[in-house]
């Protein structure tokens, strides 16, 4: 059953979520899923300190959308993106995902796209949304499951996104990225092979009176 909320109610929900995130200091926070060398999985709000921790997932809801291009956005739109960043979770051969992506692009909404392909991706999606269904959309702290044109439009309106695109002609969203990025551990440095140094000691000259070369 799709929720039908009034514009004012949606605005209140979005505003409350933003205030809560600001107070907790976790707005646009990224949660990292780290797999240790022993296979143990941990979640942290801090990135791994070394590459030997293997698989790392940036699974934060509300990660800063299109950060690399944010300076090119109009001022008002940049403010909305900062308060209510949009992240779209998709998979290949997902028609509703394609429809949702097209809606965001046609409306000029800057967004990050995370693709769900592997078992690790699915596990992280389950942790974020509570389900494995796609598409999944986050607008600030709001989580929207499934594709509904009217519902997505209501939430985008309440967040303050323009109804028509205000993006510069040269603007491009960041390329889709896997929900869980695999980082191969760095190979251990090769031990330097130690070779025996040639014996360069000066040999005593042969002495006819001491053919064995005995020295005292």
mmCIF file of N, CA and C in Angstrom, residues 62-149:
data_model
loop_
_atom_site.group_PDB
_atom_site.id
_atom_site.type_symbol
_atom_site.label_atom_id
_atom_site.label_comp_id
_atom_site.label_asym_id
_atom_site.label_seq_id
_atom_site.Cartn_x
_atom_site.Cartn_y
_atom_site.Cartn_z
ATOM 1 N N UNK A 62 21.943 8.961 2.489
ATOM 2 C CA UNK A 62 22.084 10.407 2.413
ATOM 3 C C UNK A 62 23.505 10.842 2.190
ATOM 4 N N UNK A 63 24.308 10.038 1.513
ATOM 5 C CA UNK A 63 25.657 10.476 1.177
ATOM 6 C C UNK A 63 25.563 11.680 0.270
ATOM 7 N N UNK A 64 26.544 12.574 0.358
ATOM 8 C CA UNK A 64 26.493 13.834 -0.379
ATOM 9 C C UNK A 64 26.396 13.597 -1.870
ATOM 10 N N UNK A 65 25.278 13.948 -2.466
ATOM 11 C CA UNK A 65 25.036 13.681 -3.878
ATOM 12 C C UNK A 65 25.854 14.592 -4.757
ATOM 13 N N UNK A 66 26.440 13.973 -5.790
ATOM 14 C CA UNK A 66 27.161 14.721 -6.817
ATOM 15 C C UNK A 66 28.118 15.734 -6.226
ATOM 16 N N UNK A 67 28.904 15.308 -5.254
ATOM 17 C CA UNK A 67 29.783 16.230 -4.549
ATOM 18 C C UNK A 67 30.790 16.884 -5.486
ATOM 19 N N UNK A 68 31.264 16.111 -6.467
ATOM 20 C CA UNK A 68 32.289 16.654 -7.347
ATOM 21 C C UNK A 68 31.769 17.780 -8.217
ATOM 22 N N UNK A 69 30.447 17.843 -8.391
ATOM 23 C CA UNK A 69 29.875 18.873 -9.251
ATOM 24 C C UNK A 69 29.020 19.873 -8.493
ATOM 25 N N UNK A 70 29.030 19.802 -7.153
ATOM 26 C CA UNK A 70 28.121 20.637 -6.367
ATOM 27 C C UNK A 70 28.388 22.121 -6.559
ATOM 28 N N UNK A 71 29.655 22.500 -6.809
ATOM 29 C CA UNK A 71 29.959 23.916 -6.953
ATOM 30 C C UNK A 71 29.347 24.496 -8.227
ATOM 31 N N UNK A 72 28.973 23.623 -9.183
ATOM 32 C CA UNK A 72 28.397 24.098 -10.429
ATOM 33 C C UNK A 72 26.886 24.296 -10.324
ATOM 34 N N UNK A 73 26.293 23.944 -9.195
ATOM 35 C CA UNK A 73 24.845 24.039 -9.030
ATOM 36 C C UNK A 73 24.435 25.465 -8.692
ATOM 37 N N UNK A 74 23.231 25.859 -9.111
ATOM 38 C CA UNK A 74 22.688 27.144 -8.657
ATOM 39 C C UNK A 74 22.607 27.171 -7.130
ATOM 40 N N UNK A 75 22.696 28.351 -6.554
ATOM 41 C CA UNK A 75 22.798 28.480 -5.101
ATOM 42 C C UNK A 75 21.634 27.800 -4.378
ATOM 43 N N UNK A 76 20.390 28.065 -4.784
ATOM 44 C CA UNK A 76 19.237 27.501 -4.083
ATOM 45 C C UNK A 76 19.213 25.979 -4.186
ATOM 46 N N UNK A 77 19.534 25.466 -5.370
ATOM 47 C CA UNK A 77 19.556 24.017 -5.540
ATOM 48 C C UNK A 77 20.663 23.393 -4.707
ATOM 49 N N UNK A 78 21.805 24.064 -4.630
ATOM 50 C CA UNK A 78 22.915 23.555 -3.830
ATOM 51 C C UNK A 78 22.517 23.445 -2.359
ATOM 52 N N UNK A 79 21.718 24.399 -1.879
ATOM 53 C CA UNK A 79 21.260 24.352 -0.494
ATOM 54 C C UNK A 79 20.354 23.145 -0.249
ATOM 55 N N UNK A 80 19.469 22.880 -1.216
ATOM 56 C CA UNK A 80 18.558 21.735 -1.076
ATOM 57 C C UNK A 80 19.355 20.431 -1.078
ATOM 58 N N UNK A 81 20.328 20.326 -1.984
ATOM 59 C CA UNK A 81 21.148 19.117 -2.062
ATOM 60 C C UNK A 81 21.903 18.886 -0.759
ATOM 61 N N UNK A 82 22.390 19.979 -0.154
ATOM 62 C CA UNK A 82 23.128 19.849 1.097
ATOM 63 C C UNK A 82 22.226 19.364 2.233
ATOM 64 N N UNK A 83 20.970 19.815 2.246
ATOM 65 C CA UNK A 83 20.042 19.440 3.319
ATOM 66 C C UNK A 83 19.424 18.072 3.085
ATOM 67 N N UNK A 84 19.042 17.793 1.836
ATOM 68 C CA UNK A 84 18.329 16.555 1.522
ATOM 69 C C UNK A 84 18.973 15.853 0.325
ATOM 70 N N UNK A 85 20.186 15.301 0.484
ATOM 71 C CA UNK A 85 20.834 14.607 -0.635
ATOM 72 C C UNK A 85 20.029 13.387 -1.063
ATOM 73 N N UNK A 86 20.102 13.083 -2.335
ATOM 74 C CA UNK A 86 19.321 11.994 -2.921
ATOM 75 C C UNK A 86 20.262 10.868 -3.349
ATOM 76 N N UNK A 87 19.920 9.647 -2.957
ATOM 77 C CA UNK A 87 20.660 8.461 -3.374
ATOM 78 C C UNK A 87 19.673 7.443 -3.925
ATOM 79 N N UNK A 88 19.972 6.914 -5.110
ATOM 80 C CA UNK A 88 19.124 5.935 -5.771
ATOM 81 C C UNK A 88 19.847 4.598 -5.809
ATOM 82 N N UNK A 89 19.171 3.548 -5.353
ATOM 83 C CA UNK A 89 19.723 2.204 -5.357
ATOM 84 C C UNK A 89 19.038 1.404 -6.462
ATOM 85 N N UNK A 90 19.841 0.817 -7.351
ATOM 86 C CA UNK A 90 19.293 0.150 -8.531
ATOM 87 C C UNK A 90 20.005 -1.182 -8.769
ATOM 88 N N UNK A 91 19.490 -1.907 -9.767
ATOM 89 C CA UNK A 91 20.155 -3.115 -10.246
ATOM 90 C C UNK A 91 19.960 -3.193 -11.754
ATOM 91 N N UNK A 92 20.720 -4.060 -12.394
ATOM 92 C CA UNK A 92 20.600 -4.232 -13.842
ATOM 93 C C UNK A 92 19.274 -4.904 -14.189
ATOM 94 N N UNK A 93 18.770 -4.612 -15.377
ATOM 95 C CA UNK A 93 17.529 -5.206 -15.885
ATOM 96 C C UNK A 93 16.378 -4.983 -14.913
ATOM 97 N N UNK A 94 16.300 -3.767 -14.393
ATOM 98 C CA UNK A 94 15.234 -3.395 -13.452
ATOM 99 C C UNK A 94 14.465 -2.238 -14.080
ATOM 100 N N UNK A 95 13.324 -2.546 -14.689
ATOM 101 C CA UNK A 95 12.549 -1.517 -15.382
ATOM 102 C C UNK A 95 12.102 -0.394 -14.453
ATOM 103 N N UNK A 96 11.584 -0.701 -13.244
ATOM 104 C CA UNK A 96 11.204 0.395 -12.334
ATOM 105 C C UNK A 96 12.393 1.279 -11.959
ATOM 106 N N UNK A 97 13.598 0.671 -11.881
ATOM 107 C CA UNK A 97 14.792 1.466 -11.582
ATOM 108 C C UNK A 97 15.056 2.456 -12.709
ATOM 109 N N UNK A 98 14.890 2.006 -13.949
ATOM 110 C CA UNK A 98 15.100 2.876 -15.107
ATOM 111 C C UNK A 98 14.101 4.029 -15.107
ATOM 112 N N UNK A 99 12.853 3.732 -14.737
ATOM 113 C CA UNK A 99 11.818 4.775 -14.693
ATOM 114 C C UNK A 99 12.159 5.801 -13.608
ATOM 115 N N UNK A 100 12.567 5.315 -12.448
ATOM 116 C CA UNK A 100 12.921 6.223 -11.364
ATOM 117 C C UNK A 100 14.108 7.095 -11.706
ATOM 118 N N UNK A 101 15.122 6.505 -12.326
ATOM 119 C CA UNK A 101 16.299 7.271 -12.730
ATOM 120 C C UNK A 101 15.916 8.354 -13.740
ATOM 121 N N UNK A 102 15.062 7.991 -14.690
ATOM 122 C CA UNK A 102 14.629 8.954 -15.707
ATOM 123 C C UNK A 102 13.863 10.111 -15.080
ATOM 124 N N UNK A 103 13.069 9.808 -14.042
ATOM 125 C CA UNK A 103 12.313 10.868 -13.365
ATOM 126 C C UNK A 103 13.269 11.871 -12.724
ATOM 127 N N UNK A 104 14.281 11.375 -12.027
ATOM 128 C CA UNK A 104 15.233 12.266 -11.359
ATOM 129 C C UNK A 104 16.004 13.101 -12.378
ATOM 130 N N UNK A 105 16.422 12.460 -13.468
ATOM 131 C CA UNK A 105 17.191 13.185 -14.476
ATOM 132 C C UNK A 105 16.349 14.249 -15.152
ATOM 133 N N UNK A 106 15.112 13.894 -15.523
ATOM 134 C CA UNK A 106 14.258 14.856 -16.219
ATOM 135 C C UNK A 106 13.895 16.045 -15.334
ATOM 136 N N UNK A 107 13.830 15.809 -14.033
ATOM 137 C CA UNK A 107 13.494 16.891 -13.108
ATOM 138 C C UNK A 107 14.737 17.697 -12.716
ATOM 139 N N UNK A 108 15.912 17.192 -13.047
ATOM 140 C CA UNK A 108 17.133 17.908 -12.716
ATOM 141 C C UNK A 108 17.544 17.748 -11.274
ATOM 142 N N UNK A 109 17.339 16.555 -10.720
ATOM 143 C CA UNK A 109 17.707 16.290 -9.329
ATOM 144 C C UNK A 109 19.100 15.662 -9.298
ATOM 145 N N UNK A 110 20.092 16.317 -8.702
ATOM 146 C CA UNK A 110 21.403 15.692 -8.557
ATOM 147 C C UNK A 110 21.290 14.496 -7.611
ATOM 148 N N UNK A 111 21.881 13.377 -7.979
ATOM 149 C CA UNK A 111 21.771 12.196 -7.127
ATOM 150 C C UNK A 111 22.979 11.291 -7.310
ATOM 151 N N UNK A 112 23.205 10.481 -6.291
ATOM 152 C CA UNK A 112 24.180 9.400 -6.359
ATOM 153 C C UNK A 112 23.439 8.120 -6.662
ATOM 154 N N UNK A 113 24.040 7.238 -7.445
ATOM 155 C CA UNK A 113 23.427 5.947 -7.754
ATOM 156 C C UNK A 113 24.327 4.834 -7.259
ATOM 157 N N UNK A 114 23.730 3.909 -6.506
ATOM 158 C CA UNK A 114 24.444 2.749 -6.001
ATOM 159 C C UNK A 114 23.818 1.484 -6.605
ATOM 160 N N UNK A 115 24.646 0.659 -7.212
ATOM 161 C CA UNK A 115 24.146 -0.541 -7.873
ATOM 162 C C UNK A 115 24.260 -1.750 -6.948
ATOM 163 N N UNK A 116 23.264 -2.621 -7.022
ATOM 164 C CA UNK A 116 23.205 -3.821 -6.202
ATOM 165 C C UNK A 116 23.362 -5.022 -7.124
ATOM 166 N N UNK A 117 24.505 -5.687 -7.022
ATOM 167 C CA UNK A 117 24.809 -6.792 -7.933
ATOM 168 C C UNK A 117 25.224 -8.049 -7.187
ATOM 169 N N UNK A 118 26.119 -7.895 -6.233
ATOM 170 C CA UNK A 118 26.692 -9.052 -5.544
ATOM 171 C C UNK A 118 25.930 -9.379 -4.258
ATOM 172 N N UNK A 119 26.315 -10.499 -3.662
ATOM 173 C CA UNK A 119 25.717 -10.882 -2.380
ATOM 174 C C UNK A 119 26.045 -9.847 -1.307
ATOM 175 N N UNK A 120 27.240 -9.278 -1.366
ATOM 176 C CA UNK A 120 27.619 -8.229 -0.405
ATOM 177 C C UNK A 120 26.745 -6.998 -0.583
ATOM 178 N N UNK A 121 26.446 -6.648 -1.851
ATOM 179 C CA UNK A 121 25.551 -5.518 -2.114
ATOM 180 C C UNK A 121 24.180 -5.759 -1.496
ATOM 181 N N UNK A 122 23.661 -6.966 -1.723
ATOM 182 C CA UNK A 122 22.332 -7.307 -1.210
ATOM 183 C C UNK A 122 22.293 -7.251 0.307
ATOM 184 N N UNK A 123 23.354 -7.736 0.941
ATOM 185 C CA UNK A 123 23.423 -7.701 2.408
ATOM 186 C C UNK A 123 23.416 -6.265 2.920
ATOM 187 N N UNK A 124 24.161 -5.397 2.246
ATOM 188 C CA UNK A 124 24.209 -4.001 2.667
ATOM 189 C C UNK A 124 22.870 -3.306 2.426
ATOM 190 N N UNK A 125 22.217 -3.621 1.298
ATOM 191 C CA UNK A 125 20.899 -3.041 1.029
ATOM 192 C C UNK A 125 19.897 -3.464 2.093
ATOM 193 N N UNK A 126 19.964 -4.729 2.485
ATOM 194 C CA UNK A 126 19.080 -5.228 3.539
ATOM 195 C C UNK A 126 19.294 -4.450 4.837
ATOM 196 N N UNK A 127 20.541 -4.127 5.122
ATOM 197 C CA UNK A 127 20.853 -3.378 6.346
ATOM 198 C C UNK A 127 20.307 -1.955 6.256
ATOM 199 N N UNK A 128 20.371 -1.354 5.065
ATOM 200 C CA UNK A 128 19.946 0.034 4.909
ATOM 201 C C UNK A 128 18.429 0.168 4.871
ATOM 202 N N UNK A 129 17.794 -0.646 4.017
ATOM 203 C CA UNK A 129 16.358 -0.466 3.764
ATOM 204 C C UNK A 129 15.471 -1.438 4.512
ATOM 205 N N UNK A 130 16.052 -2.534 4.997
ATOM 206 C CA UNK A 130 15.234 -3.544 5.652
ATOM 207 C C UNK A 130 14.634 -4.531 4.681
ATOM 208 N N UNK A 131 14.835 -4.315 3.375
ATOM 209 C CA UNK A 131 14.310 -5.196 2.342
ATOM 210 C C UNK A 131 15.340 -5.338 1.228
ATOM 211 N N UNK A 132 15.021 -6.229 0.273
ATOM 212 C CA UNK A 132 15.896 -6.407 -0.879
ATOM 213 C C UNK A 132 15.245 -5.923 -2.166
ATOM 214 N N UNK A 133 14.103 -5.250 -2.073
ATOM 215 C CA UNK A 133 13.392 -4.797 -3.260
ATOM 216 C C UNK A 133 14.026 -3.522 -3.803
ATOM 217 N N UNK A 134 13.964 -3.359 -5.113
ATOM 218 C CA UNK A 134 14.495 -2.190 -5.809
ATOM 219 C C UNK A 134 13.453 -1.685 -6.797
ATOM 220 N N UNK A 135 13.494 -0.375 -7.114
ATOM 221 C CA UNK A 135 14.463 0.626 -6.647
ATOM 222 C C UNK A 135 14.184 1.055 -5.207
ATOM 223 N N UNK A 136 15.209 1.627 -4.612
ATOM 224 C CA UNK A 136 15.105 2.178 -3.271
ATOM 225 C C UNK A 136 15.693 3.579 -3.329
ATOM 226 N N UNK A 137 14.976 4.546 -2.776
ATOM 227 C CA UNK A 137 15.384 5.945 -2.874
ATOM 228 C C UNK A 137 15.462 6.559 -1.490
ATOM 229 N N UNK A 138 16.509 7.341 -1.254
ATOM 230 C CA UNK A 138 16.595 8.115 -0.022
ATOM 231 C C UNK A 138 16.664 9.597 -0.378
ATOM 232 N N UNK A 139 15.887 10.398 0.341
ATOM 233 C CA UNK A 139 15.906 11.857 0.200
ATOM 234 C C UNK A 139 16.151 12.396 1.601
ATOM 235 N N UNK A 140 17.389 12.811 1.869
ATOM 236 C CA UNK A 140 17.729 13.149 3.241
ATOM 237 C C UNK A 140 17.585 11.907 4.101
ATOM 238 N N UNK A 141 16.817 12.002 5.158
ATOM 239 C CA UNK A 141 16.589 10.863 6.039
ATOM 240 C C UNK A 141 15.390 10.031 5.660
ATOM 241 N N UNK A 142 14.666 10.417 4.601
ATOM 242 C CA UNK A 142 13.474 9.686 4.196
ATOM 243 C C UNK A 142 13.841 8.513 3.293
ATOM 244 N N UNK A 143 13.156 7.389 3.489
ATOM 245 C CA UNK A 143 13.419 6.170 2.724
ATOM 246 C C UNK A 143 12.150 5.781 1.977
ATOM 247 N N UNK A 144 12.273 5.642 0.673
ATOM 248 C CA UNK A 144 11.117 5.355 -0.170
ATOM 249 C C UNK A 144 11.380 4.048 -0.903
ATOM 250 N N UNK A 145 10.545 3.066 -0.660
ATOM 251 C CA UNK A 145 10.707 1.750 -1.259
ATOM 252 C C UNK A 145 9.777 1.602 -2.462
ATOM 253 N N UNK A 146 10.344 1.126 -3.562
ATOM 254 C CA UNK A 146 9.551 0.943 -4.764
ATOM 255 C C UNK A 146 9.406 2.233 -5.549
ATOM 256 N N UNK A 147 8.983 2.094 -6.799
ATOM 257 C CA UNK A 147 8.836 3.246 -7.677
ATOM 258 C C UNK A 147 7.377 3.669 -7.768
ATOM 259 N N UNK A 148 7.104 4.890 -7.374
ATOM 260 C CA UNK A 148 5.785 5.499 -7.504
ATOM 261 C C UNK A 148 6.004 6.943 -7.923
ATOM 262 N N UNK A 149 5.616 7.270 -9.135
ATOM 263 C CA UNK A 149 5.838 8.621 -9.660
ATOM 264 C C UNK A 149 5.257 9.677 -8.742
#
